[in-house]
Amino acid sequence: MADLIVVPMMYRIIGNCSDYLEEQVGWQTGMKKELERLRENHPKIQAVVYAANRAQISDHNPDLKKWICQLRDAIDEADDVLDQLKYMNQEYIHKETKKRKFLPSFLFEIPRKIFKIGERALKIDPNLKRLEEAVQKLDRVSADVTTFLHLLDRAKQEQKDQEFDFYKTRETGYLPKNGLIGRRREKEFVMEWLRNPSNEHRGTDLYRNISLLSIVGHGGMGKTTLLQHVYKDEITKEFDLKMWVCVSNNFDVKKVIADMLECLKNERPRLETLVSLQRRVEEEVMSKKFLLVLDDIWEEDEEEDKSKWEDVLAPLASGGFGSKIMVTTRTDSVALMFAMVIEEEEIVKLEGLEEDECLQLLNSHAFAGVKSPPEHHKKLRVIAAERVKKLLGSPLATKVIGGVLKDNLDERHWRTVLESNLFGQNSINAILRRSYIVLPNHLQNCFAFCCMFPRDHKFHKDDLVRMWIALGFIQPSQGMTMEDIGGSYFDVLIKKTLFDKVGDDYEMHNLIHVSASNFFALECSKLVDDEESSLKISETIRHLSVQNCPDILRKIEKFKHLHSLFLFYEDYNKDLCKALIQIFKASRCLRLLYICTKELQMIPEEIRYLKHLRYLKIQSVDAPRLPRSLSNLYHLQYIIYDGPGRLCQFKGDDFLPSDIHNLSNLHYMKLPENYIASICGIGKLKLLQELNTFDVRDMSGYTIGELENMNDLCKLEINCLENVKDTEVACSAKLCVKKRLTDLTLCWSNTNSRNIDLDENVLDNLQPPKCLRNLSIKRYMSARSARWMNNVNPILNLEKIELTDCMEWEILPPFGQLPYLKSLILDNMPKVKWLQSKFNGNNTYRAFPLLEELYIGGLETLEDWFDAGVAAEDECLFPCLIQLSIYDAPMLRELPKLPPSLKCLEIWGRCHPELKERYREDGGSDRHNIAHIPQIDIRPP
């Protein structure tokens, strides 16, 4: 695979070099010309690299492959020099800042400027010299692009040939080639779906007579085979018309419609206009019940493809009631696109076969045509049974390997085949790799990098995006943060079903992981798990993953171009610290370091050599103290410690370097316990996006004013607000100008007697921005709400509100008017009497339009849901409520009318006896509207 990262990196380097040189005294004419040539060559390089990747011509052209490697080396060298210059600039700024603490600036500023001007005028600046040499090397390598321009036409033809060959191999007929093994349950589901004509006519919808079913699964999962067996079943005779169309990667609107007509008329229509083809299909299906299978659909451009499929499906709208369309595809995005067109969604996802099904399928192909009885090959069947797990439940791999085994019914042959790389077969790879080869270049880089991780690795979306950013994989876009852009990249990969959601995390399907790891291994990534495989690694590898293989660490010095290094050690490794020292000295180009081990005694101070490092993650039961030299790695964007952490031996000042605030490029920092709260002068970390523990102190470096310039914060928790001494200091936090802030927690430390007027003024002056989604307030001791809470507009976008231990609060703000509020938690607020106090300006009470979760606990004086004298229309309260929990509300006697959406009702603790009796599950009648609730939990005190 051609290295696609070279194109965006080269573009960035040209721009950065120009910016740097414009700031220098004595513009270098030679370098200016070289940069101009690079700009001229950039489009040519882009075309050649793109063509080399799409058509894989570099795989068969050693000269092209060598040139791309040289280009990547030259680009990396220039990028490293620029990165070093930025590092030195930041280092200088920090040194100058320290000097200003002790000396007047005029004593050193003017001499420094004179020296730098003279140095550059004489062209002796060593940094500028290094940059010149790097640009000259890149210019020399780039000039060779002309040697390969002639390959562009050939590459286009090769790509067309490859796509045609792929289409021919994927082109399917409606007749199955073998019996159906496995998939019985899925087949029954599809058959039942075919039996149901349609739920009912759907009003005036264009496709009201048509039902849609999408079969989604990875390549080789048996989607086509399943529908072939359904298509030939007796049940399909109930349809007036049947059509089977193989779409594959050769999607053309007129061709698909012509294929449909060929199925209906048994002859190929002559070349006609789209309109005439549509009219003929419309006439053929008019008022007739049809079955259409669209097999193997891909997606290039979502919006453009949607428009094309609307043209294909439009003439089918004339079909009769009960008509059916079945689609097979690898991606959820295609299924969702069809659902948007037909306005109906029914999806069946095909996973891998069970082991016994896989073994049955393997034996059926391996012994096909063998006339001797099964007991003659008992040993072969045992060998197959022992190794069937390696097939990962893939019907395609099972069939292909079964065919290979069939050639020689010898034990040695079977062991050799089944112990080899089963997914190295070209026929398997040709099918599987199509899923990621069709990705756009920027997504292909990001996806290839994911193969670094071990099989079954749990991917966390935000963390993976941070890695992509650290490695320069994200292409900036105006008006969006890099994190948002990276998140959109990941969302596309999910829609392409390259990742599966597992709880809150994601996994790469084993089948895809094995195939993609093999495909991208040579140039993008490598997983090392034994000594033998380590010997095969190219010394120019950029990304290396080491799993339980200490031997490779002794050879680490030969991998001088590493940009990312992953160390996965399940067991304790006493030599790891020594190995890390060697790594830090040898691999100075690292941008990303990920250490996952059971125990780690320390991180060596030699980490200071990694001046390009952007991302550091440590997963360990025991977290070592962070090295003092860490605070000198000015490019660091992400520091993550992830683990339980037995850290009681460290105080905050011992665990962190005292000058950690020097890392002004930090975007995210995750540390154990409350060590972040110990950072003095954290306000210098202006780019920080999450600050989950900020403890206000009445001392320099810890006041709430530290938050003033931290305008990139998305999540913020402020504790110890009783230490804010006056209103003006509270204003200095400037929360309302933080336009990315979505989660805010405001806490006072205790509920003891305090200056209540000051608390009120502090909260009044901590007004959040309108973009806030989640708000939590704890231990606020005033009776009234903040002024900004009484007007709905400033908090219009809130989705979750949690008020806890606010013992004196009496009158709640008009939360019922918040249009997006989904969760409201009121805990230990004994003086609140009513849940809602304001209405929409007329006699109709329409409150909490989207509220799904309501928790009321410790509201001792709550008597009713409304202000006294106000009546509400029952149907307008909590229309979307799913869960209602009431705890310790002794004055509350009755609930409002409960909506049909309610799934769970809990009443427990010190609640009024009448309330419990009235809503007890065994009350016997639906007088109180509870029969529809699946879960009711009424407990005694």
Short mmCIF file of N, CA, C and O in Angstrom, two decimals, residues 28 57 174 267 294 367 395 526 752 781 807 867 916 926 932 938:
data_model
loop_
_atom_site.label_atom_id
_atom_site.label_comp_id
_atom_site.label_asym_id
_atom_site.label_seq_id
_atom_site.Cartn_x
_atom_site.Cartn_y
_atom_site.Cartn_z
N GLN A 28 16.06 33.46 2.52
CA GLN A 28 16.95 32.61 1.75
C GLN A 28 16.37 32.39 0.35
O GLN A 28 15.40 31.66 0.17
N ILE A 57 -0.27 -0.34 -7.79
CA ILE A 57 0.79 -0.55 -8.77
C ILE A 57 2.16 -0.57 -8.11
O ILE A 57 3.10 -1.15 -8.64
N TYR A 174 -29.07 -16.14 -9.06
CA TYR A 174 -30.01 -16.41 -7.99
C TYR A 174 -29.97 -17.85 -7.52
O TYR A 174 -30.59 -18.21 -6.52
N GLU A 267 -34.93 -10.91 -21.78
CA GLU A 267 -34.12 -10.40 -22.89
C GLU A 267 -33.53 -9.06 -22.46
O GLU A 267 -34.11 -8.32 -21.68
N LEU A 294 -31.57 -6.95 -4.44
CA LEU A 294 -30.45 -6.10 -4.88
C LEU A 294 -29.23 -6.57 -4.09
O LEU A 294 -29.09 -6.28 -2.90
N PHE A 367 -14.37 -32.78 2.02
CA PHE A 367 -14.64 -34.18 1.64
C PHE A 367 -15.66 -34.29 0.51
O PHE A 367 -16.24 -35.36 0.30
N PRO A 395 -17.81 -18.02 6.75
CA PRO A 395 -18.19 -19.01 5.74
C PRO A 395 -17.27 -18.99 4.52
O PRO A 395 -16.91 -20.03 3.97
N LYS A 526 2.65 -2.97 12.56
CA LYS A 526 3.13 -4.33 12.73
C LYS A 526 2.85 -4.77 14.15
O LYS A 526 3.14 -4.05 15.10
N ASN A 752 -22.26 23.37 56.32
CA ASN A 752 -22.18 24.13 57.57
C ASN A 752 -22.54 25.59 57.32
O ASN A 752 -22.62 26.05 56.17
N MET A 781 -26.36 26.56 49.63
CA MET A 781 -27.13 26.69 50.87
C MET A 781 -28.09 27.88 50.89
O MET A 781 -28.61 28.24 51.95
N MET A 807 -29.84 22.21 50.90
CA MET A 807 -30.77 22.02 52.01
C MET A 807 -31.78 23.15 52.18
O MET A 807 -32.87 22.94 52.72
N ASP A 867 -47.78 24.72 41.93
CA ASP A 867 -48.09 25.78 42.89
C ASP A 867 -49.54 25.65 43.34
O ASP A 867 -50.40 25.20 42.58
N LYS A 916 -48.03 4.91 48.66
CA LYS A 916 -47.59 3.53 48.41
C LYS A 916 -48.77 2.61 48.14
O LYS A 916 -48.73 1.76 47.24
N ASP A 926 -56.78 -0.67 37.22
CA ASP A 926 -55.98 0.36 36.53
C ASP A 926 -56.53 1.74 36.83
O ASP A 926 -56.38 2.66 36.04
N HIS A 932 -49.93 -0.58 32.68
CA HIS A 932 -49.04 -0.64 31.53
C HIS A 932 -47.57 -0.60 31.92
O HIS A 932 -46.69 -0.73 31.06
N ILE A 938 -42.35 -0.98 44.95
CA ILE A 938 -42.85 -0.25 46.12
C ILE A 938 -42.24 -0.90 47.36
O ILE A 938 -42.49 -2.06 47.66
#
